[in-house]
PDB file of C-alpha atoms and ligand atoms in Angstrom:
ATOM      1  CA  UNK A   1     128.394 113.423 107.452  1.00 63.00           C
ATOM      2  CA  UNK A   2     128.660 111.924 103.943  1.00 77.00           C
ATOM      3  CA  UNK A   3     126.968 108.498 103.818  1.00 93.00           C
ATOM      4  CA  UNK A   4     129.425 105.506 103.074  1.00 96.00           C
ATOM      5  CA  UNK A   5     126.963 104.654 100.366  1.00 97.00           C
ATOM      6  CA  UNK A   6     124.193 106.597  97.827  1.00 97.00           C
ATOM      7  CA  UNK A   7     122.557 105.886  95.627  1.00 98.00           C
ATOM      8  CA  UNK A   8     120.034 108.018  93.710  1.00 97.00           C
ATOM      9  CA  UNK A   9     117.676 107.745  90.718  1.00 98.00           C
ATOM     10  CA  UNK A  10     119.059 104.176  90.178  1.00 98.00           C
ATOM     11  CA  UNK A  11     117.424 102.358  86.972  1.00 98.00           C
ATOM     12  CA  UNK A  12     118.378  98.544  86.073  1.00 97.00           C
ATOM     13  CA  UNK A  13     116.780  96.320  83.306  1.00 97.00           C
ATOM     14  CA  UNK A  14     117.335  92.851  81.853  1.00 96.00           C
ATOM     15  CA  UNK A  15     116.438  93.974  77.918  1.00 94.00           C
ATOM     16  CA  UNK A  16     113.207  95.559  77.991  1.00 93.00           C
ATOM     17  CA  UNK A  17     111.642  94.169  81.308  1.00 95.00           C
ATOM     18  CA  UNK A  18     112.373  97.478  84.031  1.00 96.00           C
ATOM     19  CA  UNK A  19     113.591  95.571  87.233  1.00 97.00           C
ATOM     20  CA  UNK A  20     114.592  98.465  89.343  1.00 98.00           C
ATOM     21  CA  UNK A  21     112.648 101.897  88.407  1.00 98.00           C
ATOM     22  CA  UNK A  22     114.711 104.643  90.173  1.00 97.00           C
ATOM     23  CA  UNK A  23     115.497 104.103  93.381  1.00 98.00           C
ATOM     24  CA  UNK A  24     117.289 106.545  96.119  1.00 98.00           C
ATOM     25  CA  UNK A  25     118.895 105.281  99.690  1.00 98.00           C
ATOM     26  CA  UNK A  26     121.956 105.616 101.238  1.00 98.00           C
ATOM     27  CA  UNK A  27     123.831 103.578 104.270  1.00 98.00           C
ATOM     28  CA  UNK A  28     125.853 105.584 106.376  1.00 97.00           C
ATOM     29  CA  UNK A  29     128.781 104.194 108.401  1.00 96.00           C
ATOM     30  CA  UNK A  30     128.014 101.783 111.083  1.00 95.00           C
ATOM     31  CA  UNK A  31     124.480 101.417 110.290  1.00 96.00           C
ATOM     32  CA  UNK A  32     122.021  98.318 109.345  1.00 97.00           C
ATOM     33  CA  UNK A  33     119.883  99.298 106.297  1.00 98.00           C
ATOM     34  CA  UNK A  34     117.378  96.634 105.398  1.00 97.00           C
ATOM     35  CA  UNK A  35     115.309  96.798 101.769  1.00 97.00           C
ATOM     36  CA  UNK A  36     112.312  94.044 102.421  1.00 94.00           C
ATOM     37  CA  UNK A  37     109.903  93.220  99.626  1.00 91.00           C
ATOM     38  CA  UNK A  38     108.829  90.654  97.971  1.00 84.00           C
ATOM     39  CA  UNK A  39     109.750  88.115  95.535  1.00 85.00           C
ATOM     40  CA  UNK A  40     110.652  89.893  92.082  1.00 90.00           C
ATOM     41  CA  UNK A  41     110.550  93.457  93.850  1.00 94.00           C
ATOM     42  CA  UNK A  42     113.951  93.827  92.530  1.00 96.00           C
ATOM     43  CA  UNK A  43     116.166  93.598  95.818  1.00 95.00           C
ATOM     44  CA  UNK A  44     118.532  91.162  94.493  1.00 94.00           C
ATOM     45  CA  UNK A  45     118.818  93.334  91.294  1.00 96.00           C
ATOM     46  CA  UNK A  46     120.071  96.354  93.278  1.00 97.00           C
ATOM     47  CA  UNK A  47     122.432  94.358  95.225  1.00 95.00           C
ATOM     48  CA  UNK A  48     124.200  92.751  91.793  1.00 94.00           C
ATOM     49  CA  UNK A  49     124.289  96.160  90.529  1.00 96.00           C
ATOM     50  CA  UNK A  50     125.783  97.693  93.580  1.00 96.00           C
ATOM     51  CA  UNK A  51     128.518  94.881  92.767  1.00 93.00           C
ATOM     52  CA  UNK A  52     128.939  95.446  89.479  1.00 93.00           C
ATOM     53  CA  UNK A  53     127.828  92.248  88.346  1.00 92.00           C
ATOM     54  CA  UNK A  54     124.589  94.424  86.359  1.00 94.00           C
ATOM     55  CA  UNK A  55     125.506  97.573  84.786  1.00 94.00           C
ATOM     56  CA  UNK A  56     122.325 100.060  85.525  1.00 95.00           C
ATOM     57  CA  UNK A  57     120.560 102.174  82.960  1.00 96.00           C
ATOM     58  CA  UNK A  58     120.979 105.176  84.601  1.00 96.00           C
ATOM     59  CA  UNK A  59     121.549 107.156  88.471  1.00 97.00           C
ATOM     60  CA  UNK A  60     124.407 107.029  89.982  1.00 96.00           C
ATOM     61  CA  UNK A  61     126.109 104.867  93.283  1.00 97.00           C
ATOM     62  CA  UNK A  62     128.474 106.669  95.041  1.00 96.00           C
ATOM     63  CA  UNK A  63     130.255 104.571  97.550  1.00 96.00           C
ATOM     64  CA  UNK A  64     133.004 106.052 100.140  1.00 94.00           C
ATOM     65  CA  UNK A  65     133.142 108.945  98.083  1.00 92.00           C
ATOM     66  CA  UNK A  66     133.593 107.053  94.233  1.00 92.00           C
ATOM     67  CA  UNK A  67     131.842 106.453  91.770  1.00 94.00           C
ATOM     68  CA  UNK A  68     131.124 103.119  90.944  1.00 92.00           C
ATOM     69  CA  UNK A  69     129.369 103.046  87.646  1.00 84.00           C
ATOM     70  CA  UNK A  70     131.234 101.558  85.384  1.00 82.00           C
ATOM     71  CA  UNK A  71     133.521  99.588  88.125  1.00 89.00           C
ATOM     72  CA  UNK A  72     133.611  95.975  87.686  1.00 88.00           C
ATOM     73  CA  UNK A  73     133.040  93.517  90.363  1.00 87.00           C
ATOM     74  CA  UNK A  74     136.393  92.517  91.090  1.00 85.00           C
ATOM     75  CA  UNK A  75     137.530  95.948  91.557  1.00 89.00           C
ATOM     76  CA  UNK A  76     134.003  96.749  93.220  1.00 91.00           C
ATOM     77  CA  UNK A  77     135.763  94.005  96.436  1.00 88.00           C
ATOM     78  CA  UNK A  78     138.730  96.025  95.943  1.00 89.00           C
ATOM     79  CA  UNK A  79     137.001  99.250  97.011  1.00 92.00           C
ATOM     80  CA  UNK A  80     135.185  97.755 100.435  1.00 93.00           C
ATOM     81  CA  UNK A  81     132.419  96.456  99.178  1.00 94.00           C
ATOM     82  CA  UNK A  82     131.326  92.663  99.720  1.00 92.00           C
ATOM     83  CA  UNK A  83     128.928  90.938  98.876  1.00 88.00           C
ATOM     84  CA  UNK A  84     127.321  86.866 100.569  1.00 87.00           C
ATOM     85  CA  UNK A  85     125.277  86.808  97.436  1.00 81.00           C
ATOM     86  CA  UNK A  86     121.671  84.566  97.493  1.00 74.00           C
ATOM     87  CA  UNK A  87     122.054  80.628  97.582  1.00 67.00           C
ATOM     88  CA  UNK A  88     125.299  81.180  99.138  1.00 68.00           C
ATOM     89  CA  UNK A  89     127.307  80.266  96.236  1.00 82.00           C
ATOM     90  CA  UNK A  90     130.057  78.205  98.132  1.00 88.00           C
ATOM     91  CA  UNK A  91     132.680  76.115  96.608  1.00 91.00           C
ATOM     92  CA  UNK A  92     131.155  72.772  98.030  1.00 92.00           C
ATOM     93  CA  UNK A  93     134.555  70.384  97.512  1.00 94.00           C
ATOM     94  CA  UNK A  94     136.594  73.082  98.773  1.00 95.00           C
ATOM     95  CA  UNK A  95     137.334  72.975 102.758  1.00 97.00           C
ATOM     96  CA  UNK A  96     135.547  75.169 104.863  1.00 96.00           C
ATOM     97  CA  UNK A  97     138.632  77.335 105.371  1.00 96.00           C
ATOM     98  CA  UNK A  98     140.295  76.995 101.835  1.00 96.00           C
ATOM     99  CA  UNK A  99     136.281  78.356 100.824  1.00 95.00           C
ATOM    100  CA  UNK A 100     137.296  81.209 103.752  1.00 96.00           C
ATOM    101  CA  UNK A 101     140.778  82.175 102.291  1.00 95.00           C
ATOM    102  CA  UNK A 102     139.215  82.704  98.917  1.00 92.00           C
ATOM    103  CA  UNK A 103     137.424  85.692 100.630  1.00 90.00           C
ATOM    104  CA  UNK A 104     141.063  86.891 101.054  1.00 91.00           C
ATOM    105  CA  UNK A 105     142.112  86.741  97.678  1.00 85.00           C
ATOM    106  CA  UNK A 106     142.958  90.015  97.045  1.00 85.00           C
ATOM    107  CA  UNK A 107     145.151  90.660 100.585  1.00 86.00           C
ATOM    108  CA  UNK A 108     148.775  89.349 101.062  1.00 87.00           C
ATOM    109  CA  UNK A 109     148.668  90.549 104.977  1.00 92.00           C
ATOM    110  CA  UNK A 110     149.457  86.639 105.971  1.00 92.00           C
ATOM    111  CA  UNK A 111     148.917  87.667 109.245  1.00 93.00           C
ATOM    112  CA  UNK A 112     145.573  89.616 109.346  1.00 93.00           C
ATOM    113  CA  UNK A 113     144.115  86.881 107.138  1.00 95.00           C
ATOM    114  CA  UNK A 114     145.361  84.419 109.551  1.00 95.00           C
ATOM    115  CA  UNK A 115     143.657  86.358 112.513  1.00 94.00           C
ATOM    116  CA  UNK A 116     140.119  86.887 110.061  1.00 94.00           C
ATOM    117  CA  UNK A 117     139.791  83.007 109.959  1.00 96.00           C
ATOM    118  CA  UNK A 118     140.026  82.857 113.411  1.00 95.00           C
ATOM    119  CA  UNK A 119     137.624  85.824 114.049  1.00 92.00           C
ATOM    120  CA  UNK A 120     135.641  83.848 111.084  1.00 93.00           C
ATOM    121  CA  UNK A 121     135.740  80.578 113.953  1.00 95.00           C
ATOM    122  CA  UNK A 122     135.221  82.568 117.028  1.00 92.00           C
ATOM    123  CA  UNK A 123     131.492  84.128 114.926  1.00 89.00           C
ATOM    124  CA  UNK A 124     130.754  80.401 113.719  1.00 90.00           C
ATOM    125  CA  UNK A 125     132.625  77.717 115.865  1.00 92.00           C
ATOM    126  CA  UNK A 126     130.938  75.016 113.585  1.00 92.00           C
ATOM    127  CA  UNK A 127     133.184  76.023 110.702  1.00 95.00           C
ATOM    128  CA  UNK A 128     136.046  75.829 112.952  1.00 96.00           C
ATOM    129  CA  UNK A 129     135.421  72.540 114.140  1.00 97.00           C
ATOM    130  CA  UNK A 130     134.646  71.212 110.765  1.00 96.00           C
ATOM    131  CA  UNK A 131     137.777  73.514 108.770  1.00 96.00           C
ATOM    132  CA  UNK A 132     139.666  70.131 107.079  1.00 97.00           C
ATOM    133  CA  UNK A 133     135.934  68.756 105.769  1.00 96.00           C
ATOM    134  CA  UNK A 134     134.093  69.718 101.812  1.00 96.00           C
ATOM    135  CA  UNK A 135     132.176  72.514 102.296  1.00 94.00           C
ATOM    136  CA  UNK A 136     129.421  70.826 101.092  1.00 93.00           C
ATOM    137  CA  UNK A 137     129.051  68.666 103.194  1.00 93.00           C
ATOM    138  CA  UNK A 138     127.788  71.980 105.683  1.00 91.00           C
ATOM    139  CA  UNK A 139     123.480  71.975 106.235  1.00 87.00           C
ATOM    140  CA  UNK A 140     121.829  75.242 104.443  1.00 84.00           C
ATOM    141  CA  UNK A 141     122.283  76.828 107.154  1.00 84.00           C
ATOM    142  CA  UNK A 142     125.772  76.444 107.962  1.00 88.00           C
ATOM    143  CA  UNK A 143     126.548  77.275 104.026  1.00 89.00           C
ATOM    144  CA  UNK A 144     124.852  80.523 104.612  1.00 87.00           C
ATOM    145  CA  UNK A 145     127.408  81.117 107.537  1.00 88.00           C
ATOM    146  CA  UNK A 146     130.415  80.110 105.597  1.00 92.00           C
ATOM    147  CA  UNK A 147     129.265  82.652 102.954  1.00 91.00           C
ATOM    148  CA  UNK A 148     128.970  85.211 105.203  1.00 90.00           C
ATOM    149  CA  UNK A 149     132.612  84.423 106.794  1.00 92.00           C
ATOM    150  CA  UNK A 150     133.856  84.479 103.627  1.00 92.00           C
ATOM    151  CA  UNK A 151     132.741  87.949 102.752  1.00 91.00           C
ATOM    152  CA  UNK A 152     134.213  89.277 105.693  1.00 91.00           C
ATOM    153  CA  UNK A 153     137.706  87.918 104.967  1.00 93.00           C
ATOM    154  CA  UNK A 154     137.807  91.190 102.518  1.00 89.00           C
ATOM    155  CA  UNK A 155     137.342  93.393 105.396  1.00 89.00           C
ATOM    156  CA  UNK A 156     134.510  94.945 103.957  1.00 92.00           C
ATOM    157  CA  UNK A 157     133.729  98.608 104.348  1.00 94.00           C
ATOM    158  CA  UNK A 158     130.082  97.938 103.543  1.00 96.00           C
ATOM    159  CA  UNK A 159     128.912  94.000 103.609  1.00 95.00           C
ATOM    160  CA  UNK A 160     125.612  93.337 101.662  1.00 95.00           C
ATOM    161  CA  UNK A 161     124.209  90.040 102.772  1.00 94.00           C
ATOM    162  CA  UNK A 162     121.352  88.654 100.223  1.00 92.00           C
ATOM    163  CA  UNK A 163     118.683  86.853 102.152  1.00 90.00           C
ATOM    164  CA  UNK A 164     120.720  85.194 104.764  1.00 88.00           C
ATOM    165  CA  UNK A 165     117.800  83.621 106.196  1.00 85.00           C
ATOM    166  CA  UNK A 166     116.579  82.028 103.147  1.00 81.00           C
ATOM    167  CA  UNK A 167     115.493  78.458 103.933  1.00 78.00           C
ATOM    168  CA  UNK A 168     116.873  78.033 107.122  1.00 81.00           C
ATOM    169  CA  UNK A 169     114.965  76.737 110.155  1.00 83.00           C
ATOM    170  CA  UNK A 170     113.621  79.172 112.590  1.00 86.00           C
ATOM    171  CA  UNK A 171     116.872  78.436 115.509  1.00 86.00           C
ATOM    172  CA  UNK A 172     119.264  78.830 112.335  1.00 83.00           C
ATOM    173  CA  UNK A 173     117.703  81.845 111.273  1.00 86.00           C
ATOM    174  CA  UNK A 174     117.955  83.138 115.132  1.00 88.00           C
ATOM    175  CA  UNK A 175     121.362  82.521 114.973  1.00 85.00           C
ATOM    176  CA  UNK A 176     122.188  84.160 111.614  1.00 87.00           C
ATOM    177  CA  UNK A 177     120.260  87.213 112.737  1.00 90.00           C
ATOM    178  CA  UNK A 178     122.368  87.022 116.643  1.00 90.00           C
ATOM    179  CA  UNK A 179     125.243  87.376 114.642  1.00 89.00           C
ATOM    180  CA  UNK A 180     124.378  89.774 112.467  1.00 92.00           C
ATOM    181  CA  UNK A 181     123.898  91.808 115.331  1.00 92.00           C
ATOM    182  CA  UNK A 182     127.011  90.898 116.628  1.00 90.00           C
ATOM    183  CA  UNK A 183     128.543  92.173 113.402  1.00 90.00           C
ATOM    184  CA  UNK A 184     126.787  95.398 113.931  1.00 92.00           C
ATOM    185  CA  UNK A 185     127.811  95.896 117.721  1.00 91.00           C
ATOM    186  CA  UNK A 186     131.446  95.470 115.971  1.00 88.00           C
ATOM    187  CA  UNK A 187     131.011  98.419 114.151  1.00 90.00           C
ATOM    188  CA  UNK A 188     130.626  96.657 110.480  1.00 93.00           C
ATOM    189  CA  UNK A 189     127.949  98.896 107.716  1.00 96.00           C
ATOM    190  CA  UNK A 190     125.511  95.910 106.763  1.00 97.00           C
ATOM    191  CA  UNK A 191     123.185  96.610 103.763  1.00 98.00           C
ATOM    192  CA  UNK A 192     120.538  93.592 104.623  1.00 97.00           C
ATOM    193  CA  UNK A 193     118.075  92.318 101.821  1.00 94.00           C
ATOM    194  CA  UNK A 194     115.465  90.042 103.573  1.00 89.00           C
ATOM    195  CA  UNK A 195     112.220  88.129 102.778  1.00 84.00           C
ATOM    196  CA  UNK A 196     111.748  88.217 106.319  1.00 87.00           C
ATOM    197  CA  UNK A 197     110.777  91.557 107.084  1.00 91.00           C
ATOM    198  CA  UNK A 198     110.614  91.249 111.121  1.00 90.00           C
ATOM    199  CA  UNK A 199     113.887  90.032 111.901  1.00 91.00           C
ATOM    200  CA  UNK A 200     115.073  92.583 109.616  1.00 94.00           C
ATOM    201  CA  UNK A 201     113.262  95.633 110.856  1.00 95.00           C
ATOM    202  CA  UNK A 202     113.651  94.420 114.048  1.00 94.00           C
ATOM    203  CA  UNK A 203     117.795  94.860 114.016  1.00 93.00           C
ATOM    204  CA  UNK A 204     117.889  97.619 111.094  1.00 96.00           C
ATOM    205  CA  UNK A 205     118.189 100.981 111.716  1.00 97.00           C
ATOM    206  CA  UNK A 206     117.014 102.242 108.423  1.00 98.00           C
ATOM    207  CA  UNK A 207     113.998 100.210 106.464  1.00 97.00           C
ATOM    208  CA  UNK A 208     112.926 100.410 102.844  1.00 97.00           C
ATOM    209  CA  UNK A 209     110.431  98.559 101.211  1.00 96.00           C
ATOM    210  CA  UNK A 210     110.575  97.846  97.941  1.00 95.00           C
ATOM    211  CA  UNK A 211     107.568  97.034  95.603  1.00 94.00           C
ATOM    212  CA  UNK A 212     107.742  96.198  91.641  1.00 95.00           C
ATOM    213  CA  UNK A 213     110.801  97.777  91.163  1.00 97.00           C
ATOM    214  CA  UNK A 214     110.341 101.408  94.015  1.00 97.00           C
ATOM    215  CA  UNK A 215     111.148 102.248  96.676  1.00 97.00           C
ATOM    216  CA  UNK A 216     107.676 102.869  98.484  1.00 96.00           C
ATOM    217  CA  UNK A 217     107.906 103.541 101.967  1.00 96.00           C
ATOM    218  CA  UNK A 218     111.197 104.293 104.297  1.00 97.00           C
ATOM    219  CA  UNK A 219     111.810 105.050 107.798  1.00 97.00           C
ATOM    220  CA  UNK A 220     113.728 103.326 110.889  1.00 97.00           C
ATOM    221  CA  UNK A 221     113.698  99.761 111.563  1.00 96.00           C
ATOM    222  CA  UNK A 222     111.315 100.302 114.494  1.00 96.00           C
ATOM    223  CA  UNK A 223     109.009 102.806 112.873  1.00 96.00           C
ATOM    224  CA  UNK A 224     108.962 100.588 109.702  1.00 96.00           C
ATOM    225  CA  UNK A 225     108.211  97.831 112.281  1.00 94.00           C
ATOM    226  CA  UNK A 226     104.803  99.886 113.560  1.00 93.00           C
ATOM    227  CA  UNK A 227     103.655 100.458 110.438  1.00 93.00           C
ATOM    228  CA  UNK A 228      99.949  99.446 110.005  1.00 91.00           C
ATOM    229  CA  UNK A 229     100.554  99.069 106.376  1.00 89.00           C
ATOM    230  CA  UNK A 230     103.800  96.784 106.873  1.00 90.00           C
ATOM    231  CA  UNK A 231     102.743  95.137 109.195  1.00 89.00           C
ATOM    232  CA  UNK A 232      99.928  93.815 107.195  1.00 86.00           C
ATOM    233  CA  UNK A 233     101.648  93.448 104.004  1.00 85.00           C
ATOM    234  CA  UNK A 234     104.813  92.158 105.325  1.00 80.00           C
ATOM    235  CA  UNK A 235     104.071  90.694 108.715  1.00 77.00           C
ATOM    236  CA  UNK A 236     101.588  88.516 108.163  1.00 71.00           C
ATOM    237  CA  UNK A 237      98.511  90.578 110.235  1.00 66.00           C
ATOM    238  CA  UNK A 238      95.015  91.382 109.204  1.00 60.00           C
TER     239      UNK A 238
HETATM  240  P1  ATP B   1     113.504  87.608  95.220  1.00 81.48           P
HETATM  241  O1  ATP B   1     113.320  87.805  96.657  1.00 81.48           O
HETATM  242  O2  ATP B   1     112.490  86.679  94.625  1.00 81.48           O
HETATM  243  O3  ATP B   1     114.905  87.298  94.793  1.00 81.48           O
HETATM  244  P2  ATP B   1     113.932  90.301  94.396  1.00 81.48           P
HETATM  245  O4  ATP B   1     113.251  91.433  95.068  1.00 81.48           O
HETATM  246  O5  ATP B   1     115.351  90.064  94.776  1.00 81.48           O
HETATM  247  O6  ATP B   1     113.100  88.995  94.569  1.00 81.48           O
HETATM  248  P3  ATP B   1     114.872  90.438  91.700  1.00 81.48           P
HETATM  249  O7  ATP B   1     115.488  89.089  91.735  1.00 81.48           O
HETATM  250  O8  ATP B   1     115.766  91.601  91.754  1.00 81.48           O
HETATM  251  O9  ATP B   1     113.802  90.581  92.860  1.00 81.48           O
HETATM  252  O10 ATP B   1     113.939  90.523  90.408  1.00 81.48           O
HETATM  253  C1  ATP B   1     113.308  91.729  89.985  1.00 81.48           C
HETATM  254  C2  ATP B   1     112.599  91.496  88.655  1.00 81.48           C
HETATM  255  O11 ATP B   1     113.549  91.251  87.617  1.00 81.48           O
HETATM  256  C3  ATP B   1     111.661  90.290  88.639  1.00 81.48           C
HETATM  257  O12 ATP B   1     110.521  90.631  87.898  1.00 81.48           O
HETATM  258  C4  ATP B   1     112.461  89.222  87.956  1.00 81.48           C
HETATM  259  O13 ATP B   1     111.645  88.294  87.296  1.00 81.48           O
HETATM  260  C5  ATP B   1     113.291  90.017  86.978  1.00 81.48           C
HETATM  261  N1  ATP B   1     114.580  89.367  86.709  1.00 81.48           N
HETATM  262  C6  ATP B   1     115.503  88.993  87.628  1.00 81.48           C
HETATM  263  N2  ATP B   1     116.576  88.441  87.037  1.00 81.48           N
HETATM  264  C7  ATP B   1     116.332  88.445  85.705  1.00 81.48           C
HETATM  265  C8  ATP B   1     117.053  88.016  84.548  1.00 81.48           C
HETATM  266  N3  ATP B   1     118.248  87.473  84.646  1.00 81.48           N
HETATM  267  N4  ATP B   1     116.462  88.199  83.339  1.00 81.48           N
HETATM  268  C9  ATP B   1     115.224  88.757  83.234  1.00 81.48           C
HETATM  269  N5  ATP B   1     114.500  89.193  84.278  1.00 81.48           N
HETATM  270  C10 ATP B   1     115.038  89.041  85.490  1.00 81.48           C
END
């Protein structure tokens, strides 16, 4: 089976400073692949190149059988790939659902978009009860769900979610990772870049960790989980 997405030998700097120093992974369809790390390890780097928001130095990304070097962004959504980038990145005095349709802005299948923000509201009642309001007026939490609804809307192939759990309470965070689950019982490819590297293992079925720019350890979710040296690095244990 090809993989939905490769990529090999990727490089990516800002000027001089080497962010990502050839890296190699690939998601295949239906899977949860997970790259944990730390801060500056160069997670979100990959994931804004993988967009086409950074062009890379070198390697290559091949995604559903393209190319994408040299693809930029807005075609990048136009291929399957989406992206619920860090900090969410909501329109705050949009609605709720007008911040939802903009996810669509590239179909004109009325109805299908129509049935998305529904399936949007049936994943996160709270943004279905509160469609008329300003999205800003949503907590952190609820942001991060509204971001992730609205990457959906472009019926991804592949959905790369940027640290969903990022400053969210510990119930929040259970219910962002529930649902990404539930995404993943649906049958939707999640690439999953996390700061927190248990509930990430724990629900991915492929694991990389990333250090200073490399890849340096991969296996399954569980394996990666078992790991004496993740589990002291990354989970907190002597
Ligand atoms: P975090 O979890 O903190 O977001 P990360 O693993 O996503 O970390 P990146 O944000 O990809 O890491 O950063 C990788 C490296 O690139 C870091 O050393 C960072 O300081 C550097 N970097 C990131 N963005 C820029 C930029 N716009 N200009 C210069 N250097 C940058």
């Amino acid at each position: 089976m090809t993989a939905l997405l490769e990529v090999e030998d990727l490089r990516v700097a800002y000027g001089k400073i080497e962010a990502v120093k050839g890296i190699s992974f690939k998601v295949d369809a239906g899977e949860v692949v997970t790259l944990i790390g730390t801060n500056g390890a160069g997670k979100t780097t990959t994931l804004r190149t993988l967009s086409g928001l950074l062009q890379p130095v070198s390697g290559e990304i091949r995604f559903d059988g393209k190319s994408l070097k040299k693809i930029p962004a807005h075609k990048v959504v136009s291929l399957g790939l989406a992206h619920s980038p860090e900090g969410r990145h909501i329109f705050p005095r949009m609605t709720i659902e007008d911040n939802l349709r903009l996810g669509a802005f590239l179909r004109n299948d009325k109805e299908g978009i129509e049935k998305d923000i529904k399936r949007a509201y049936d994943l996160f009642p709270i943004l279905g009860e509160r469609r008329k309001q300003a999205a800003g007026t949503l907590s952190g939490g609820e942001q991060q769900m509204l971001a992730m609804g609205r990457a959906l809307m472009s019926r991804p192939k592949l959905l790369m979610l940027d640290e969903p759990s990022m400053g969210l309470s510990p119930i929040m965070m259970q219910k962002i990772m529930a649902t990404i689950q539930e995404l993943k019982a649906q049958g939707t490819t999640i690439l999953l870049i996390e700061q927190n590297a248990q509930a990430a293992l724990s629900l991915a079925d492929h694991g990389h960790v990333m250090e200073v720019g490399k890849i340096v350890l991969s296996g399954t979710g569980q394996d990666l989980l078992h790991d004496e040296s993740v589990r002291k690095a990354y989970l907190g244990e002597d």
